[in-house]
Short mmCIF file of C-alpha atoms and ligand atoms in Angstrom, two decimals:
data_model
loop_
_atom_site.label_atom_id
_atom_site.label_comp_id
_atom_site.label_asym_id
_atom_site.label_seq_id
_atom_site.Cartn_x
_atom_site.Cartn_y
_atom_site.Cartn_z
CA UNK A 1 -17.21 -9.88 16.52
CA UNK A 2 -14.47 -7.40 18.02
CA UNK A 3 -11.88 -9.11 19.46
CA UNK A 4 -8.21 -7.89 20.49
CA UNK A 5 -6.32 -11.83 20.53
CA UNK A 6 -2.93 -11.42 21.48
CA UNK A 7 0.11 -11.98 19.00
CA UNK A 8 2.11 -15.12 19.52
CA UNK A 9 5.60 -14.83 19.74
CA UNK A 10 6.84 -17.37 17.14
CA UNK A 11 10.29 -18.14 17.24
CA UNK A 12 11.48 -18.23 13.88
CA UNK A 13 13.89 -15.64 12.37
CA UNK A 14 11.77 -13.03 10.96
CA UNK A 15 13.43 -12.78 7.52
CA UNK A 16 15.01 -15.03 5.04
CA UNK A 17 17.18 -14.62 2.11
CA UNK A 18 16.98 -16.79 -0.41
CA UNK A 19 19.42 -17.41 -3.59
CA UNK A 20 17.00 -18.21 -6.82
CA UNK A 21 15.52 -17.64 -9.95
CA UNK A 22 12.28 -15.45 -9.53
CA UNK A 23 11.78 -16.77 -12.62
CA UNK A 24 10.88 -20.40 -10.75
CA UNK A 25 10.46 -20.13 -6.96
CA UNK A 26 9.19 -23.66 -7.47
CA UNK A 27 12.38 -24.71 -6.99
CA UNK A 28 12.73 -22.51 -3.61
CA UNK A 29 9.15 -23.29 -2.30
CA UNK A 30 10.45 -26.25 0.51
CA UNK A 31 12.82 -23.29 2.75
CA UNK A 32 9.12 -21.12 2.32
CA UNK A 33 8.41 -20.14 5.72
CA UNK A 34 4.66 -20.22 4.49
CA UNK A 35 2.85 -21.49 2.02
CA UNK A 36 0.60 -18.75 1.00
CA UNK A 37 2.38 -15.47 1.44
CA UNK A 38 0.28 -12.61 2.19
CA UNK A 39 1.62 -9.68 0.20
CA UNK A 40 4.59 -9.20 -2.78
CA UNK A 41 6.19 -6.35 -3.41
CA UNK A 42 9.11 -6.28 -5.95
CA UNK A 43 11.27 -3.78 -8.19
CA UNK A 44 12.40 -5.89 -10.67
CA UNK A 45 14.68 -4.78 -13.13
CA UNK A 46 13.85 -2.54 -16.18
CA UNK A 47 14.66 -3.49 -19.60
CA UNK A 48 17.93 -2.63 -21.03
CA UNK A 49 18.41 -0.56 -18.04
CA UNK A 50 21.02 -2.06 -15.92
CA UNK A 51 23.58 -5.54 -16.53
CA UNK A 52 23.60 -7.83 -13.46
CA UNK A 53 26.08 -9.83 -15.64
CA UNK A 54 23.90 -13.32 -15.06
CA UNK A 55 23.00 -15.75 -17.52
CA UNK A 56 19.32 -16.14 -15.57
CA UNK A 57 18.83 -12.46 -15.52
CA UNK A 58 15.95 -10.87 -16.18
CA UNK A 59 15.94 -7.19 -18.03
CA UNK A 60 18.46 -8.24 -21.04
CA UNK A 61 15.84 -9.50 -23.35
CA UNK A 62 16.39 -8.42 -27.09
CA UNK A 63 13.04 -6.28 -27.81
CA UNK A 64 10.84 -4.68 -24.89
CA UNK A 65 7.69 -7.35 -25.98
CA UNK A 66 10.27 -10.14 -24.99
CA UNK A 67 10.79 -8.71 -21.79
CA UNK A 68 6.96 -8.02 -21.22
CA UNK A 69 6.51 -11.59 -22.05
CA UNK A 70 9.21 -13.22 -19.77
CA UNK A 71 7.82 -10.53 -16.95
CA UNK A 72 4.23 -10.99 -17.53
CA UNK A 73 5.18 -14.89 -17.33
CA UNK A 74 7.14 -14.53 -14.76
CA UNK A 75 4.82 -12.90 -12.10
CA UNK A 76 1.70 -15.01 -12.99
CA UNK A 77 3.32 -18.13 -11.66
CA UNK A 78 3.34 -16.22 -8.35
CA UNK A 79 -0.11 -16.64 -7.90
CA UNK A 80 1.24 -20.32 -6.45
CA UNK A 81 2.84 -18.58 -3.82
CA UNK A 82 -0.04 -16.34 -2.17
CA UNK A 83 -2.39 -16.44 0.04
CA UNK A 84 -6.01 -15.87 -0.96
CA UNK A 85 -6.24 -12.02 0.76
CA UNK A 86 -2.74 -11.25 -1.09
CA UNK A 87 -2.18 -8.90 -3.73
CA UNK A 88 1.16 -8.19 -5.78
CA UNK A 89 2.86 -4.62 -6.11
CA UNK A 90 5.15 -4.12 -8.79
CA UNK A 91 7.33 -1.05 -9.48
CA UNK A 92 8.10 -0.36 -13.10
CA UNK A 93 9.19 2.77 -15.19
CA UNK A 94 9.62 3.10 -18.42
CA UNK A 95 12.65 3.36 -21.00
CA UNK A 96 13.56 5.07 -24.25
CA UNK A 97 13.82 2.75 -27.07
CA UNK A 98 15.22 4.46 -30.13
CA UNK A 99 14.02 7.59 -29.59
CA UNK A 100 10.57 6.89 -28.17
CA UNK A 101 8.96 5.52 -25.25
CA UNK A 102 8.89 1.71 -25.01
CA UNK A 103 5.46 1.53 -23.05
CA UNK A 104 6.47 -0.77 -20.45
CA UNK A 105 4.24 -0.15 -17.61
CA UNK A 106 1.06 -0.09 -19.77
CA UNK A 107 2.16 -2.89 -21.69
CA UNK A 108 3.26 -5.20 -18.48
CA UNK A 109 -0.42 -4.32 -17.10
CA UNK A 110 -2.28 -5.16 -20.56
CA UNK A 111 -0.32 -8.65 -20.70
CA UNK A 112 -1.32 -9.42 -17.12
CA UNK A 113 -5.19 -8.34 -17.57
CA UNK A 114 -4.85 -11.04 -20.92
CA UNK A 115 -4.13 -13.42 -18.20
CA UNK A 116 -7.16 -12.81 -15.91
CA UNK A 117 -5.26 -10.68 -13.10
CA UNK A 118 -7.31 -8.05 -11.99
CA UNK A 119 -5.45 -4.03 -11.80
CA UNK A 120 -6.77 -2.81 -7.95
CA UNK A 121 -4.62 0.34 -8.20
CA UNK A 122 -2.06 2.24 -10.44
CA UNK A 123 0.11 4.23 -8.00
CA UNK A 124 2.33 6.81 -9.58
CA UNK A 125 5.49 7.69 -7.76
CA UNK A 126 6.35 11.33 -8.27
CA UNK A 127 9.99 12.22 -7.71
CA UNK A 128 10.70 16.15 -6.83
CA UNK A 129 14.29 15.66 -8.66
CA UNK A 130 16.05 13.48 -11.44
CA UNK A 131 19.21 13.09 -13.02
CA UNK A 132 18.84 15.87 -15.68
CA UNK A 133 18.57 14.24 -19.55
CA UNK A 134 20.98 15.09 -22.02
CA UNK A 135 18.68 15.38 -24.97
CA UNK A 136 17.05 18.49 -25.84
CA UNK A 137 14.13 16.67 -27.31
CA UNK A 138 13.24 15.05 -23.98
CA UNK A 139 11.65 15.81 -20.48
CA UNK A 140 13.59 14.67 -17.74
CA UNK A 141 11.31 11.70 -16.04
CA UNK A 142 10.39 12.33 -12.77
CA UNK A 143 7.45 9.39 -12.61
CA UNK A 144 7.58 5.16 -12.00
CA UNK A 145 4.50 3.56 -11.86
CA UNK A 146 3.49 0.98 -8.86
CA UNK A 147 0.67 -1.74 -10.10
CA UNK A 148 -1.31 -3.69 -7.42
CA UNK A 149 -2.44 -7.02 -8.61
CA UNK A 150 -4.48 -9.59 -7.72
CA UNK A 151 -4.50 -13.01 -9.88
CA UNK A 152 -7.54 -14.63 -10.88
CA UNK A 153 -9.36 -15.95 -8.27
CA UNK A 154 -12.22 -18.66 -7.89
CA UNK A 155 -14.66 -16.49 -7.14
CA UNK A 156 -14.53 -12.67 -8.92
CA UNK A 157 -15.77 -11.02 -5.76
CA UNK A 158 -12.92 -12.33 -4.01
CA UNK A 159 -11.17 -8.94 -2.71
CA UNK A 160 -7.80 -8.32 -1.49
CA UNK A 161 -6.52 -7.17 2.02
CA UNK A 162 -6.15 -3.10 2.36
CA UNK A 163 -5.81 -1.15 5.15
CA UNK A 164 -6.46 2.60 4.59
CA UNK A 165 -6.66 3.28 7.91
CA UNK A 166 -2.84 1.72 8.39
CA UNK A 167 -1.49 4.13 6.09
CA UNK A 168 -3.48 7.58 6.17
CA UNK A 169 -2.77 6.99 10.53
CA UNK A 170 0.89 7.38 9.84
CA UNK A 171 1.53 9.56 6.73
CA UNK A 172 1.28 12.82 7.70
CA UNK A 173 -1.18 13.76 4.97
CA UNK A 174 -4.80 14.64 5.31
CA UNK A 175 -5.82 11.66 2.72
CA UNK A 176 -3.10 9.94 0.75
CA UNK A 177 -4.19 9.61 -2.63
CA UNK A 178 -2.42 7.59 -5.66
CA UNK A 179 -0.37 9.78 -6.21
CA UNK A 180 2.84 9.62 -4.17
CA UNK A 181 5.58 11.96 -3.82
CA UNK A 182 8.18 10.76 -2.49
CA UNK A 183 11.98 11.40 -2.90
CA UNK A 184 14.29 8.48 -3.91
CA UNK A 185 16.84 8.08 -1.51
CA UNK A 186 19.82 6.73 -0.73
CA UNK A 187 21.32 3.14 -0.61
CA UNK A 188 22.99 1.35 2.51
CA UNK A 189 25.83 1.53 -0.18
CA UNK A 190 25.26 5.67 -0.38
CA UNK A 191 24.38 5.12 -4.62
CA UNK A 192 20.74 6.29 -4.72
CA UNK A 193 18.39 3.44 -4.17
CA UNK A 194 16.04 2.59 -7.54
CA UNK A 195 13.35 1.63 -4.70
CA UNK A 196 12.85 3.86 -1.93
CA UNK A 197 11.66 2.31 1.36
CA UNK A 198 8.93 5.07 2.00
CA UNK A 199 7.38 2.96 -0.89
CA UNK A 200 7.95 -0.31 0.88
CA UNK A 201 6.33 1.06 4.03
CA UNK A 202 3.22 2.69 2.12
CA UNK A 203 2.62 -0.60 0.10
CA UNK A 204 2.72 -3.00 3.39
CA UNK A 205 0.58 -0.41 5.91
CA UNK A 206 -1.47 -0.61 3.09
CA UNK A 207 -1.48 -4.21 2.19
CA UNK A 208 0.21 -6.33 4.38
CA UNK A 209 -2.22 -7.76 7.49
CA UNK A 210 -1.20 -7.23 10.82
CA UNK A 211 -2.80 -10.20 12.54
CA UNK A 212 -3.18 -13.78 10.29
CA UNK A 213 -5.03 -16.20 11.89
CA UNK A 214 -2.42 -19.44 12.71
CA UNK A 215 -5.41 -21.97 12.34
CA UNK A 216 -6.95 -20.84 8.64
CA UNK A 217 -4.62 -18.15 7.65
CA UNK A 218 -7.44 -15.58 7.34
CA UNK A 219 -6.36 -11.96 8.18
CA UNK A 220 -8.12 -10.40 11.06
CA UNK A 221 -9.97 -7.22 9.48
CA UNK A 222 -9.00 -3.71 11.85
CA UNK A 223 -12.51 -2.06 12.93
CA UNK A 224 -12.72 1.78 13.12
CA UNK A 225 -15.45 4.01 14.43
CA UNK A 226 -15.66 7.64 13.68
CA UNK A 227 -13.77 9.32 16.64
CA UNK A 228 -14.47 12.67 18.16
CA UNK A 229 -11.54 14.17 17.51
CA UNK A 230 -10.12 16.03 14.06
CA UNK A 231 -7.03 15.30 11.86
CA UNK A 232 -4.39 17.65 13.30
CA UNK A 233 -2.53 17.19 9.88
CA UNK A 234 -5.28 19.09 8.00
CA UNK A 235 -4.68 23.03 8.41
CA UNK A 236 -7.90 23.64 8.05
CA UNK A 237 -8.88 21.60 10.89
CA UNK A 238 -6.48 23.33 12.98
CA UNK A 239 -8.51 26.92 11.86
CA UNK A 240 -11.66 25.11 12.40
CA UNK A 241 -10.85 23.78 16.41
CA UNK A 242 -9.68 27.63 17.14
CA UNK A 243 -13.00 29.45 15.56
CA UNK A 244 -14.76 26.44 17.54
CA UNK A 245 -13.02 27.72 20.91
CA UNK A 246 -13.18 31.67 20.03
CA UNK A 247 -17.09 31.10 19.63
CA UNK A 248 -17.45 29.33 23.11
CA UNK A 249 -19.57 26.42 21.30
CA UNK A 250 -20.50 23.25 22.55
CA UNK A 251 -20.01 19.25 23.44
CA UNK A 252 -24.00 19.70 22.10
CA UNK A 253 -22.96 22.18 18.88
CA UNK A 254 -20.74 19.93 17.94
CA UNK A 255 -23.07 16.47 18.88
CA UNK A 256 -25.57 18.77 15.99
CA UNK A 257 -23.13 19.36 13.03
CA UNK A 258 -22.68 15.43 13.34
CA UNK A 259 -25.86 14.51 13.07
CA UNK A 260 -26.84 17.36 10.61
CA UNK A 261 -23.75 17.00 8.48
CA UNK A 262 -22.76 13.67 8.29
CA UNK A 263 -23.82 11.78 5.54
CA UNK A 264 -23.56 8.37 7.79
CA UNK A 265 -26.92 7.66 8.53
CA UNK A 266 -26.14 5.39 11.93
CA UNK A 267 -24.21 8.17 13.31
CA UNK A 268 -27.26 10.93 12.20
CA UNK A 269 -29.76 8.68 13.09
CA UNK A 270 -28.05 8.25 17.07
CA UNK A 271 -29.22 12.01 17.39
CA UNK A 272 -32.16 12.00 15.34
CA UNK A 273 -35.96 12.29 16.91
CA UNK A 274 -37.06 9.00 15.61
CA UNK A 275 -38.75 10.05 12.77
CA UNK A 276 -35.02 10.29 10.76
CA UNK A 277 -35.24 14.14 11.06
CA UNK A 278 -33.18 16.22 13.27
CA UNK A 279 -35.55 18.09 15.98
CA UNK A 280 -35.83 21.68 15.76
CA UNK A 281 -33.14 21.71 18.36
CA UNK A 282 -30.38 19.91 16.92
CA UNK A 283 -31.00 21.62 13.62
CA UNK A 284 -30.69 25.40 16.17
CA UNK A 285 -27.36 24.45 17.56
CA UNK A 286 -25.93 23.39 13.65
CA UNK A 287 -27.45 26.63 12.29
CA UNK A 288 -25.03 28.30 15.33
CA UNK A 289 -22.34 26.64 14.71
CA UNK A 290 -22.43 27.00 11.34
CA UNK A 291 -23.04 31.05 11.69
CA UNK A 292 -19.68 30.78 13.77
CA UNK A 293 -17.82 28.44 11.90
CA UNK A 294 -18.55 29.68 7.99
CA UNK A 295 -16.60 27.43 5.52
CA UNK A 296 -14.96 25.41 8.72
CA UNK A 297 -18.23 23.72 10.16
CA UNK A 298 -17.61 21.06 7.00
CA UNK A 299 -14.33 20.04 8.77
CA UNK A 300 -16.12 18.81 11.79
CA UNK A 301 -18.28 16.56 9.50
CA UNK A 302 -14.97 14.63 8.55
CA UNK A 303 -14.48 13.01 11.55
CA UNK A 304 -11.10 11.17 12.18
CA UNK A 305 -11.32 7.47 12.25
CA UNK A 306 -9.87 5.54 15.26
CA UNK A 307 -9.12 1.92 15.77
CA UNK A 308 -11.43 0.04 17.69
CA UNK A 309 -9.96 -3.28 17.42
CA UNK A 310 -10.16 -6.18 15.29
CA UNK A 311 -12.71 -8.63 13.61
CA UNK A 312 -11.43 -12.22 14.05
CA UNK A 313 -12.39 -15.13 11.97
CA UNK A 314 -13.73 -16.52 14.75
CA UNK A 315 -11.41 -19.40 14.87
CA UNK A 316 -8.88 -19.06 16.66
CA UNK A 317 -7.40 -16.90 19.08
CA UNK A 318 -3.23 -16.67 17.96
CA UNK A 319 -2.40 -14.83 15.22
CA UNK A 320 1.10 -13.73 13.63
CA UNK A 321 2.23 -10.88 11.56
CA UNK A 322 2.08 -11.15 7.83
CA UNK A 323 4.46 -12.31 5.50
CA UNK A 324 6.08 -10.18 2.40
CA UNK A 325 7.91 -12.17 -0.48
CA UNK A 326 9.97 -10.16 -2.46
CA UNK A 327 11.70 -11.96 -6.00
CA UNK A 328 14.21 -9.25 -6.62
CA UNK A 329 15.05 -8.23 -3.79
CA UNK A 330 18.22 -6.60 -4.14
CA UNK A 331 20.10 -4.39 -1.87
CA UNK A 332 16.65 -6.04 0.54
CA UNK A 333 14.43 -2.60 0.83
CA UNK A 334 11.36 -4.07 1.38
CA UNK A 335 12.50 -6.62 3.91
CA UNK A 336 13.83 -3.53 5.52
CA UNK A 337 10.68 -1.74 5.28
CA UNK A 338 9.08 -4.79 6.65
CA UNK A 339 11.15 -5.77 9.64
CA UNK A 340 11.46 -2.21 10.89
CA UNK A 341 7.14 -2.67 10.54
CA UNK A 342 6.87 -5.67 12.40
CA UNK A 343 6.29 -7.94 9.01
CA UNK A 344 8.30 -10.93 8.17
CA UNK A 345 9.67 -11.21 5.02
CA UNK A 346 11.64 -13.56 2.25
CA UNK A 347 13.95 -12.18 -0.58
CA UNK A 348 14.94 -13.73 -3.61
CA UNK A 349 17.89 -12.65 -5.52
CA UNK A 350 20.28 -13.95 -8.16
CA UNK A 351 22.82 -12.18 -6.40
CA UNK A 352 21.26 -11.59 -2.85
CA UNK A 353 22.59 -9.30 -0.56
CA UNK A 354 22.83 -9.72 3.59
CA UNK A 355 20.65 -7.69 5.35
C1 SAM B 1 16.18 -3.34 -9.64
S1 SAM B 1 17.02 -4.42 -8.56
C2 SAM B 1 15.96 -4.55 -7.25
C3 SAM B 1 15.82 -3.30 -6.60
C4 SAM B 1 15.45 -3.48 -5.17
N1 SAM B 1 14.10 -3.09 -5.00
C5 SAM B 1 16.39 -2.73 -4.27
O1 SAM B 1 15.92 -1.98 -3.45
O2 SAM B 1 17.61 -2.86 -4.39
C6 SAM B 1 16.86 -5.89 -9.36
C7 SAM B 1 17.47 -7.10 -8.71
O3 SAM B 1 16.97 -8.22 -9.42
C8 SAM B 1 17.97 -9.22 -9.45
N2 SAM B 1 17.62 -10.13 -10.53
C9 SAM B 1 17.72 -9.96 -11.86
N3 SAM B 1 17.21 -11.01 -12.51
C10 SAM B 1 16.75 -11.88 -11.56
C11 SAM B 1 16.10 -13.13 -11.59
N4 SAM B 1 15.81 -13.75 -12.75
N5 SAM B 1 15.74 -13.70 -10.40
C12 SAM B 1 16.04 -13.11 -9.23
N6 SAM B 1 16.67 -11.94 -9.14
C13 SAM B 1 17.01 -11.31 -10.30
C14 SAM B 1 19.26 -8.48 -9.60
O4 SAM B 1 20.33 -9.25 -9.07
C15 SAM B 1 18.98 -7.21 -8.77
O5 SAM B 1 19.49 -7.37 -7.46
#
């Protein structure tokens, strides 16, 4: 069922910043907005790497497996906090211990797969620049790794909200990948910021639903339909829409590389004779287009998605945006990220910061 319900306005402030222990957010759980949030998305800190001067602070542990353990601990009793579609992202990099790499992303992700969480992605962040490293024996590192998580759930086919079409809509890419390059930038305090908010948006187009349902907290799933038109991002599609026009072809040409090309077989088959063949016809205007087209006549089989509308749960008709949690939260990037997206958001902090 398509439907397009409208958003309620709820009046409630849309972010809240909380002092506490990410450590135990059981303690916070009564000023929860929610009970179930639907995404988190945290930098916490890295071992050894930076003193917040707090006894509860997390990242002073005496050996890396320590830290793993308290982390690994820590972000398993999240699972309390989320909602079944919700999925965590965590953004770690990894230190030198003595002389050698301590491991920390791979080790963090083995500890949580020992407790039945489930690895959906492992993004790496590229960065085009880095503080240069004063030994000669070492690369300078210009990678942090982003985990997305999902605890154990009742049922192991039990997925996890993600919305491709959110993010590859907006980034002007032709098909974002997991591998992300994106520069770190700079702090409201001008320092440079350990968590970029280009991640923060990425991770909650990607993750965080538009539309919950108010009755059963289900989020409405976005429907998309091939569309006619190409991806002006790709250069190639550009070429492709110009060699089109210089050859004079057709709303029918192009009706034929569909159904000859594509490899969905509902689109094909909307063109097809009946018998799931093309007709002589449709298979003389693709031959055409692909004499005038060469290599390009592929780029017309990619067609661009567009959004159609939205599948409901059938429930109810008022929905509101979704809801980030973020544990360390900081100088508050994600609940930047996610206000300036429409999301509301809740940030934890020993220290916390106003927005
Ligand atoms: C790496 S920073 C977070 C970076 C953040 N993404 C940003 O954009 O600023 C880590 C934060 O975790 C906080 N912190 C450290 N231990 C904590 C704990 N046990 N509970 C909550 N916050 C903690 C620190 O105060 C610090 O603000």
């Amino acid at each position: 069922m398509v439907v397009e319900p409208p958003v309620v306005e709820i009046h409630l402030p849309d972010h809240q910043i909380l002092q506490g222990n990410a450590k135990n957010l059981d303690v916070l759980s009564l000023q929860f907005p929610v009970q179930g949030f639907d995404v988190i998305l945290t930098s916490p800190p890295y071992w050894k790497r930076r003193d917040y001067e707090h006894d509860e602070q997390l990242g002073q542990e005496d050996t890396p497996d320590e830290y793993i353990e308290v982390l690994s601990d820590t972000v398993a009793l999240w699972a309390r906090w989320l909602a079944p579609h919700a999925s965590v992202f965590i953004n770690l990099a990894d230190t030198h211990h003595n002389g050698f790499l301590v491991g920390t992303p791979i080790l963090f992700e083995l500890a949580m797969r020992e407790k039945g969480w489930r690895v959906a992605h492992r993004i790496i962040w590229s960065k085009p620049s880095s503080v240069p490293t004063a030994s000669p024996r070492r690369l300078a590192s210009r990678h942090e790794t982003v985990l997305q998580l999902v605890p154990p759930r009742k049922k192991a086919t039990e997925t996890y909200y993600f919305d491709r079409f959110a993010l590859n809509d907006r980034i002007p890419e032709a098909e974002i990948g997991d591998v992300w390059h994106v520069a770190p930038s700079r702090g409201q305090s001008g320092h440079v910021a350990p968590f970029p908010k280009e991640l923060a948006r990425r991770i909650l187009l990607l993750a965080c639903p538009e539309r919950v349902c108010e009755q059963c907290g289900k989020p409405h799933q976005r429907q998309v339909e091939p569309s006619p038109a190409l991806n002006p991002n790709r250069k190639q599609a550009r070429r492709a829409i110009e060699l089109f026009q210089e050859h004079n072809l057709t709303e029918d040409h192009l009706a034929a590389i569909r159904a000859v090309g594509i490899s969905d077989v509902g689109m094909g088959k909307k063109l097809q004779n009946g018998s799931g063949k093309n007709s002589p016809r449709v298979q003389q205007l693709a031959d055409e287009a692909k004499q005038a087209l060469g290599g390009y006549f592929r780029e017309f089989t990619f067609a661009l998605k567009q959004h159609v509308g939205w599948e409901s749960c059938g429930c109810s008709e008022t929905t509101r945006p979704g809801w980030l949690l973020d544990p360390f939260a900081g100088s508050n990037t994600s609940l930047l990220a996610a206000r300036e997206l429409g999301f509301r958001a809740v940030g934890v902090d020993l220290t916390p910061h106003p927005l």
